[in-house]
Amino acid sequence: MKTKRTLQTLWMAVGIAVALLATFTSFAQTTQTVRGRVLDEVSQSPLIGVNVMLMGTEKITGSASDVNGYFRIENVPLGRQSFKISYIGYEEQFIPNVIVTAGKEVILNITLTESVRQLNDLVIVADSREDKTATVNDLAVVSARSFNVDDTKRYAGALGDPSRMAANFAGVVGGDDSRNDIVVRGNSPSGMLWQLEGLNIPNPNHFGSLTSTGGPVSMLNNNNLDKSDFITSAFPSQYGNATAGVFDIRLRDGNNQQHEYVGQIGFNGFEVGAEGPLSKKNNGSFIANYRYSTLGIFQSLGIEFGTGSNTPLYQDLNFKVSLPTKGNGKWTLFGLGGISAIDLLGSEADLSTNTDLYGSENQDTYPRYKTGIAGLSYEKNINSRTFLKLTGGVSYTYEEFTGDSLVRNMEDEVIAKYNRYEAEFTTRKYSVVGSVRTKFNSKNSMTSGFYMDHTDFDLFNRDIYANLARDSVRIDVHDNTTLYQAYTTWKHRFNTKFLMNLGVHAQYYSLNEQLALEPRLGFQYLISGNHSLSLGFGLHNQIQSIYTSFVQTKLPTEEVVLTNTQLDFTQSQHSVLTYDWNINEHFRLKAEAYYQQLRNVPVEQMSSTFSALNTGASFIPSDTDSLVSKGMGKNYGMELTLERFFHKGYYFLMTGSLFDSRYEGSDGIERNTAYNTQYVFNALGGKEWRVGKKKNYLVLNLKLTTIGGKYLTPINVEASQALGRTIYDEANAFSEKQDPYFRMDVKLSYRKEYSKSTLEFALDLQNVTNNQNIFSQSYNPRTNTVVTQYQQGFFPVPFVRFTF
């Protein structure tokens, strides 16, 4: 019933928006402008005279780059187009399936790789590959994939979220419908690193807690995204303080020649965006997008949509301002910010049907979140072979939690409330980042840089026992720490077939004066024109969260001590072997085998099953004290990806992973980790049809996911009944395997072209089979039973987008 009311209200809003937009649209446009810039891959110097040709047309259409590397192609037909880029002395590049619409110019930022061998000014490129998933970071040769804004929009169930999109890639497990945490090859989500324009940033999600890297809704707006990288193992030396994976997010520049606008309505929010030139006197540009939660707007209008008082309220802003300078330099100001809040009122819950994944029927909780990230960078070509970039940044996070316990009578009516807990976490991080890339010749280049992240923090958390007139303070600290990192990588291309990346990363942590040196190594060998082997190895270290480090405990003498401040870095050793077969220009097969060894994992001093490897996917931090860095873990497995890139109106992507994820606590017993689902399989596909004579499009996208059941810790029913709360049987931690996760999503969309504008409709049907996937189990003291919470059932998500 809730879903029906929500859908009716959403469609009402969509219908009103479509009616208003239709009054501004008429006459069809059949062509658009495609333009951009071509740079050297390493030095980022502009390349003059590069030929950029439109493929698949009877008439030869193209352009050559000017003295600053810019090119412009006018009258490009609407639809999907492909481009070939060629230049003497550089490897040829092919860019397929560029979506050209009437409402927005297409801007392509292209980098070319200098050819290793040349003869009489003619490029000799033996066995080159047209890898459509080539990463932005050319040093990532294993376990890496790029993505762009079209990928986040295309996949069914992704909802424009980079994290939910990445869950379709091999080795990645989602499986939690309420959050977008990324589980990479059995690792905790807390092992992920998020970067934005080169800055190390905090959790970029609404309702995203200090000790996690995910949340229910992403603050990253996919309309601002440029081509970005997602890396799952043995990452290059420029990435540090992570053991699981890397999201390297890039924001695109705004259109510097004309103003463009976007308005969209979906379940995630009402959104408006604008981009355009700063002035006619320079090539500067801006882009900004603002979003406010859809359900929050409905609530302010007094519209009932079926979630009662549990309405998520959030808003966010993404922006980037770019200003080129003389001498091929550029200033960039960028950032994002978000505010989120929700009241989870167990006092207003329907006890007969309450299945809330977040709250509890026995509590009223009031979480509040704020996040802000801003950076200013300057980049410049020192000469034709050296590129320098400096960035300064600041980030801010704030979390506040208060909660009341509820007292009910025999009729389950709330008759009293008393304060149960309160917490407030504030962090302020100041960052300086520098990098320099030098190309010595076509075979050798060097990439080096540093990070300095200084963090001030105020953390307070306590449990309150009103009936005993006392409290228990978990953490109460005001302090600061600094993490210093430096790296360098030498890239050597022996010939057109064989390359090597040799690097080292170092990091020093001021809290406990720890230093780590990490070797990184990558090889790639092109067996033939369409077969390659790659090998990656890396040692990776990660500091413990500041919350874990400053958890306090009280001795019998009432003395408060900090037992976790001297914890070592958690260390991870990655080894990866990759086979890549580009079957033809439209099909790709990729297989990877990996082994990961984890050491120095925080576990309890006394014998127990606890391990930090099982934390990181919750709104609530772990308060475990008296930890030592003596735990271990391992992840190993095999992955397979079969992909048909979009061609002749359809595409598909199939990924499969078989893996095992194990850990040892201080009791010395090897167990399954909380993320050991052992297998995951994804099948995605889509078909696009042209409709009518005006090049409008009808699109169908499908997604099927099945994941092995999670291992849960059984509940000790007798102990739970005696204490009136959930007590787990820790001696048998993660021993009960649940049923497999299964979900099928269907996305229908229609794109209509008008004169200088584009209107898109979509309906994302999530979990169309309404399969009941287990979320968690807990003890309910009201009913005196163990209850199972299930994940999201069938849920339709409408969407409309207008660009002009």
Short mmCIF file of C-alpha atoms in Angstrom, two decimals, residues 358-652:
data_model
loop_
_atom_site.label_atom_id
_atom_site.label_comp_id
_atom_site.label_asym_id
_atom_site.label_seq_id
_atom_site.Cartn_x
_atom_site.Cartn_y
_atom_site.Cartn_z
CA TYR A 358 17.12 1.29 9.72
CA GLY A 359 15.16 1.92 12.92
CA SER A 360 13.76 -0.09 15.79
CA GLU A 361 10.22 -0.33 17.11
CA ASN A 362 11.65 0.05 20.60
CA GLN A 363 13.41 3.37 20.02
CA ASP A 364 12.99 6.86 18.60
CA THR A 365 16.24 7.96 16.96
CA TYR A 366 17.23 11.26 15.40
CA PRO A 367 20.37 11.05 13.20
CA ARG A 368 21.76 14.20 11.54
CA TYR A 369 24.63 14.48 9.03
CA LYS A 370 26.60 17.22 7.29
CA THR A 371 29.47 16.85 4.83
CA GLY A 372 31.41 19.47 2.90
CA ILE A 373 34.37 19.07 0.54
CA ALA A 374 36.15 21.84 -1.39
CA GLY A 375 39.40 22.01 -3.32
CA LEU A 376 41.46 24.48 -5.33
CA SER A 377 44.03 23.21 -7.81
CA TYR A 378 46.52 24.69 -10.22
CA GLU A 379 48.00 22.70 -13.08
CA LYS A 380 50.54 23.66 -15.70
CA ASN A 381 52.82 22.24 -18.34
CA ILE A 382 56.29 23.26 -17.14
CA ASN A 383 57.55 22.32 -20.59
CA SER A 384 56.50 20.00 -23.39
CA ARG A 385 57.45 16.94 -21.34
CA THR A 386 56.57 17.82 -17.72
CA PHE A 387 53.17 18.38 -16.10
CA LEU A 388 52.73 19.76 -12.58
CA LYS A 389 49.57 19.87 -10.43
CA LEU A 390 49.11 21.27 -6.91
CA THR A 391 45.87 21.00 -4.93
CA GLY A 392 44.74 22.35 -1.58
CA GLY A 393 41.55 21.10 0.01
CA VAL A 394 39.40 21.10 3.10
CA SER A 395 36.67 18.69 4.18
CA TYR A 396 34.21 18.75 7.05
CA THR A 397 31.93 16.07 8.50
CA TYR A 398 29.39 16.26 11.28
CA GLU A 399 27.24 13.53 12.76
CA GLU A 400 24.79 13.76 15.60
CA PHE A 401 22.74 10.91 17.07
CA THR A 402 20.25 11.00 19.88
CA GLY A 403 17.89 8.22 20.84
CA ASP A 404 15.05 7.51 23.26
CA SER A 405 14.05 4.10 24.58
CA LEU A 406 10.32 3.44 24.61
CA VAL A 407 8.24 1.95 27.41
CA ARG A 408 5.00 0.26 26.30
CA ASN A 409 2.01 -1.03 28.23
CA MET A 410 0.24 -4.35 27.68
CA GLU A 411 -1.64 -2.85 24.71
CA ASP A 412 1.70 -1.88 23.11
CA GLU A 413 0.99 1.81 23.63
CA VAL A 414 3.99 4.03 24.38
CA ILE A 415 3.60 5.33 27.92
CA ALA A 416 7.10 6.71 28.55
CA LYS A 417 10.38 7.66 26.86
CA TYR A 418 13.81 8.11 28.33
CA ASN A 419 17.08 9.20 26.77
CA ARG A 420 19.14 6.15 25.81
CA TYR A 421 22.19 7.46 23.97
CA GLU A 422 23.76 10.51 22.39
CA ALA A 423 26.74 11.02 20.08
CA GLU A 424 28.39 13.85 18.21
CA PHE A 425 31.30 13.45 15.79
CA THR A 426 33.02 16.37 14.05
CA THR A 427 36.05 16.20 11.75
CA ARG A 428 37.93 18.91 9.84
CA LYS A 429 40.59 17.81 7.37
CA TYR A 430 43.08 20.09 5.63
CA SER A 431 44.89 18.61 2.66
CA VAL A 432 47.77 19.49 0.35
CA VAL A 433 48.45 17.33 -2.71
CA GLY A 434 51.16 17.60 -5.35
CA SER A 435 52.03 15.54 -8.41
CA VAL A 436 54.43 15.80 -11.32
CA ARG A 437 54.64 13.70 -14.48
CA THR A 438 57.69 13.71 -16.72
CA LYS A 439 58.08 11.96 -20.06
CA PHE A 440 61.76 11.39 -20.76
CA ASN A 441 61.09 9.76 -24.13
CA SER A 442 58.50 7.49 -25.75
CA LYS A 443 59.67 4.54 -23.61
CA ASN A 444 60.22 6.09 -20.18
CA SER A 445 58.16 8.30 -17.90
CA MET A 446 58.03 9.09 -14.19
CA THR A 447 55.03 9.96 -12.00
CA SER A 448 55.68 11.25 -8.48
CA GLY A 449 53.75 13.08 -5.80
CA PHE A 450 52.76 13.56 -2.18
CA TYR A 451 49.73 13.92 0.11
CA MET A 452 49.46 15.64 3.47
CA ASP A 453 46.15 15.20 5.32
CA HIS A 454 45.86 16.94 8.70
CA THR A 455 42.69 16.07 10.63
CA ASP A 456 41.21 17.83 13.68
CA PHE A 457 38.40 15.96 15.39
CA ASP A 458 35.94 16.13 18.26
CA LEU A 459 34.32 12.79 19.08
CA PHE A 460 31.82 12.09 21.85
CA ASN A 461 29.58 9.07 22.36
CA ARG A 462 27.81 7.76 25.45
CA ASP A 463 25.10 5.31 26.46
CA ILE A 464 22.65 6.52 29.11
CA TYR A 465 21.01 4.26 31.69
CA ALA A 466 18.23 6.44 33.11
CA ASN A 467 16.90 3.71 35.39
CA LEU A 468 20.33 3.42 37.03
CA ALA A 469 21.07 7.17 36.93
CA ARG A 470 24.43 6.63 35.23
CA ASP A 471 26.02 6.60 31.80
CA SER A 472 28.84 4.88 29.95
CA VAL A 473 31.08 7.16 27.85
CA ARG A 474 32.47 5.30 24.84
CA ILE A 475 34.61 8.10 23.46
CA ASP A 476 35.35 11.69 24.46
CA VAL A 477 38.29 13.26 22.66
CA HIS A 478 39.48 16.43 20.98
CA ASP A 479 42.73 15.85 19.12
CA ASN A 480 44.43 15.91 15.73
CA THR A 481 46.55 13.67 13.54
CA THR A 482 48.45 13.99 10.27
CA LEU A 483 49.01 11.38 7.58
CA TYR A 484 51.91 12.01 5.19
CA GLN A 485 52.19 10.05 1.94
CA ALA A 486 54.66 10.11 -0.96
CA TYR A 487 55.02 7.97 -4.06
CA THR A 488 56.85 7.52 -7.33
CA THR A 489 56.35 5.22 -10.33
CA TRP A 490 58.65 4.57 -13.27
CA LYS A 491 56.88 3.41 -16.42
CA HIS A 492 59.04 1.66 -19.00
CA ARG A 493 57.78 0.42 -22.36
CA PHE A 494 60.27 -2.15 -23.62
CA ASN A 495 58.53 -2.24 -26.99
CA THR A 496 55.00 -2.11 -28.37
CA LYS A 497 54.19 -5.41 -26.64
CA PHE A 498 55.72 -5.22 -23.18
CA LEU A 499 55.53 -2.58 -20.44
CA MET A 500 56.46 -2.38 -16.77
CA ASN A 501 55.34 -0.09 -13.95
CA LEU A 502 57.70 -0.08 -10.97
CA GLY A 503 56.73 2.05 -7.98
CA VAL A 504 56.97 2.63 -4.27
CA HIS A 505 54.58 4.28 -1.82
CA ALA A 506 55.48 5.53 1.65
CA GLN A 507 53.27 6.76 4.47
CA TYR A 508 53.91 8.15 7.94
CA TYR A 509 51.22 8.55 10.64
CA SER A 510 51.83 11.13 13.37
CA LEU A 511 49.45 9.56 15.93
CA ASN A 512 51.77 6.68 16.74
CA GLU A 513 54.78 7.60 14.57
CA GLN A 514 54.42 4.65 12.23
CA LEU A 515 56.18 4.43 8.87
CA ALA A 516 55.45 2.01 6.03
CA LEU A 517 57.17 1.44 2.68
CA GLU A 518 55.16 -0.33 0.00
CA PRO A 519 56.53 -1.73 -3.26
CA ARG A 520 54.16 -1.77 -6.26
CA LEU A 521 54.76 -3.66 -9.50
CA GLY A 522 52.79 -4.10 -12.70
CA PHE A 523 53.57 -5.90 -15.98
CA GLN A 524 51.59 -6.09 -19.19
CA TYR A 525 52.43 -8.21 -22.21
CA LEU A 526 50.50 -8.13 -25.48
CA ILE A 527 50.62 -11.69 -26.75
CA SER A 528 49.02 -10.70 -30.04
CA GLY A 529 46.74 -8.03 -31.39
CA ASN A 530 43.86 -9.14 -29.15
CA HIS A 531 45.38 -11.19 -26.29
CA SER A 532 47.27 -9.87 -23.28
CA LEU A 533 48.58 -11.02 -19.91
CA SER A 534 49.05 -8.69 -16.94
CA LEU A 535 50.58 -9.23 -13.52
CA GLY A 536 50.18 -6.97 -10.51
CA PHE A 537 51.70 -7.02 -7.04
CA GLY A 538 51.40 -4.54 -4.22
CA LEU A 539 51.85 -4.07 -0.51
CA HIS A 540 49.18 -1.79 0.98
CA ASN A 541 48.75 -0.36 4.49
CA GLN A 542 45.81 1.44 6.11
CA ILE A 543 45.55 3.39 9.34
CA GLN A 544 42.82 2.54 11.83
CA SER A 545 39.83 4.88 12.00
CA ILE A 546 40.19 7.72 14.49
CA TYR A 547 37.11 6.41 16.30
CA THR A 548 38.69 2.99 16.84
CA SER A 549 41.97 4.56 17.96
CA PHE A 550 40.36 6.72 20.66
CA VAL A 551 37.73 4.37 22.09
CA GLN A 552 38.13 4.54 25.87
CA THR A 553 37.68 2.07 28.69
CA LYS A 554 37.34 2.61 32.43
CA LEU A 555 39.43 0.61 34.84
CA PRO A 556 38.07 -0.63 38.22
CA THR A 557 39.92 2.33 39.74
CA GLU A 558 37.68 4.65 37.64
CA GLU A 559 40.73 5.68 35.60
CA VAL A 560 39.93 6.21 31.89
CA VAL A 561 42.51 4.76 29.49
CA LEU A 562 42.93 4.68 25.72
CA THR A 563 43.95 1.16 24.74
CA ASN A 564 43.88 1.41 20.92
CA THR A 565 46.11 4.38 20.05
CA GLN A 566 49.16 2.23 19.28
CA LEU A 567 47.52 -0.09 16.77
CA ASP A 568 49.65 -0.83 13.70
CA PHE A 569 48.63 -0.24 10.11
CA THR A 570 46.47 -3.05 8.75
CA GLN A 571 48.63 -4.57 6.01
CA SER A 572 47.40 -6.17 2.80
CA GLN A 573 49.47 -7.96 0.17
CA HIS A 574 47.85 -8.24 -3.27
CA SER A 575 48.85 -10.55 -6.13
CA VAL A 576 46.82 -10.56 -9.37
CA LEU A 577 47.07 -12.32 -12.73
CA THR A 578 44.91 -11.04 -15.61
CA TYR A 579 44.12 -12.49 -19.02
CA ASP A 580 42.40 -10.16 -21.50
CA TRP A 581 41.00 -11.25 -24.85
CA ASN A 582 39.46 -8.67 -27.14
CA ILE A 583 37.58 -11.20 -29.25
CA ASN A 584 36.75 -8.49 -31.76
CA GLU A 585 36.05 -4.78 -31.62
CA HIS A 586 32.68 -5.44 -29.94
CA PHE A 587 33.39 -8.43 -27.63
CA ARG A 588 35.75 -8.72 -24.69
CA LEU A 589 36.60 -11.60 -22.32
CA LYS A 590 38.57 -10.95 -19.16
CA ALA A 591 39.67 -13.42 -16.48
CA GLU A 592 41.47 -12.64 -13.22
CA ALA A 593 42.87 -14.74 -10.40
CA TYR A 594 43.99 -13.13 -7.17
CA TYR A 595 45.30 -13.82 -3.69
CA GLN A 596 45.26 -11.34 -0.81
CA GLN A 597 46.91 -11.80 2.57
CA LEU A 598 45.93 -9.50 5.46
CA ARG A 599 48.05 -8.98 8.57
CA ASN A 600 48.13 -6.75 11.65
CA VAL A 601 44.33 -6.75 11.82
CA PRO A 602 42.89 -5.37 15.10
CA VAL A 603 41.51 -8.15 17.34
CA GLU A 604 40.83 -8.31 21.06
CA GLN A 605 43.60 -9.01 23.56
CA MET A 606 41.54 -11.71 25.23
CA SER A 607 40.53 -14.76 23.21
CA SER A 608 37.50 -13.87 21.08
CA THR A 609 36.00 -14.01 17.59
CA PHE A 610 36.13 -10.24 17.01
CA SER A 611 38.03 -8.86 14.02
CA ALA A 612 38.00 -5.40 12.44
CA LEU A 613 37.67 -7.17 9.07
CA ASN A 614 33.97 -7.71 9.84
CA THR A 615 33.15 -4.05 10.53
CA GLY A 616 32.52 -1.09 8.22
CA ALA A 617 29.02 -1.65 6.78
CA SER A 618 26.88 -0.10 9.48
CA PHE A 619 25.60 3.24 10.72
CA ILE A 620 26.94 2.42 14.19
CA PRO A 621 30.68 2.42 15.02
CA SER A 622 32.38 -0.41 16.89
CA ASP A 623 33.18 0.42 20.52
CA THR A 624 35.54 -2.51 21.07
CA ASP A 625 38.52 -1.57 23.23
CA SER A 626 41.72 -3.35 24.26
CA LEU A 627 42.65 -4.24 20.69
CA VAL A 628 45.96 -5.57 19.41
CA SER A 629 47.28 -5.85 15.85
CA LYS A 630 47.58 -9.63 15.75
CA GLY A 631 44.67 -10.72 13.54
CA MET A 632 44.93 -12.19 10.08
CA GLY A 633 42.78 -12.73 7.02
CA LYS A 634 42.89 -13.90 3.44
CA ASN A 635 40.83 -13.53 0.29
CA TYR A 636 41.34 -15.49 -2.91
CA GLY A 637 39.29 -16.26 -5.97
CA MET A 638 38.71 -16.10 -9.70
CA GLU A 639 36.61 -13.71 -11.79
CA LEU A 640 35.26 -13.71 -15.32
CA THR A 641 33.84 -10.87 -17.41
CA LEU A 642 32.20 -11.29 -20.80
CA GLU A 643 31.09 -8.05 -22.38
CA ARG A 644 29.54 -6.98 -25.65
CA PHE A 645 30.01 -3.27 -26.08
CA PHE A 646 27.08 -1.33 -27.46
CA HIS A 647 26.79 -2.05 -31.19
CA LYS A 648 23.85 -2.30 -33.57
CA GLY A 649 21.44 -1.25 -30.86
CA TYR A 650 22.29 -3.59 -27.97
CA TYR A 651 24.88 -4.55 -25.36
CA PHE A 652 25.35 -7.07 -22.56
#
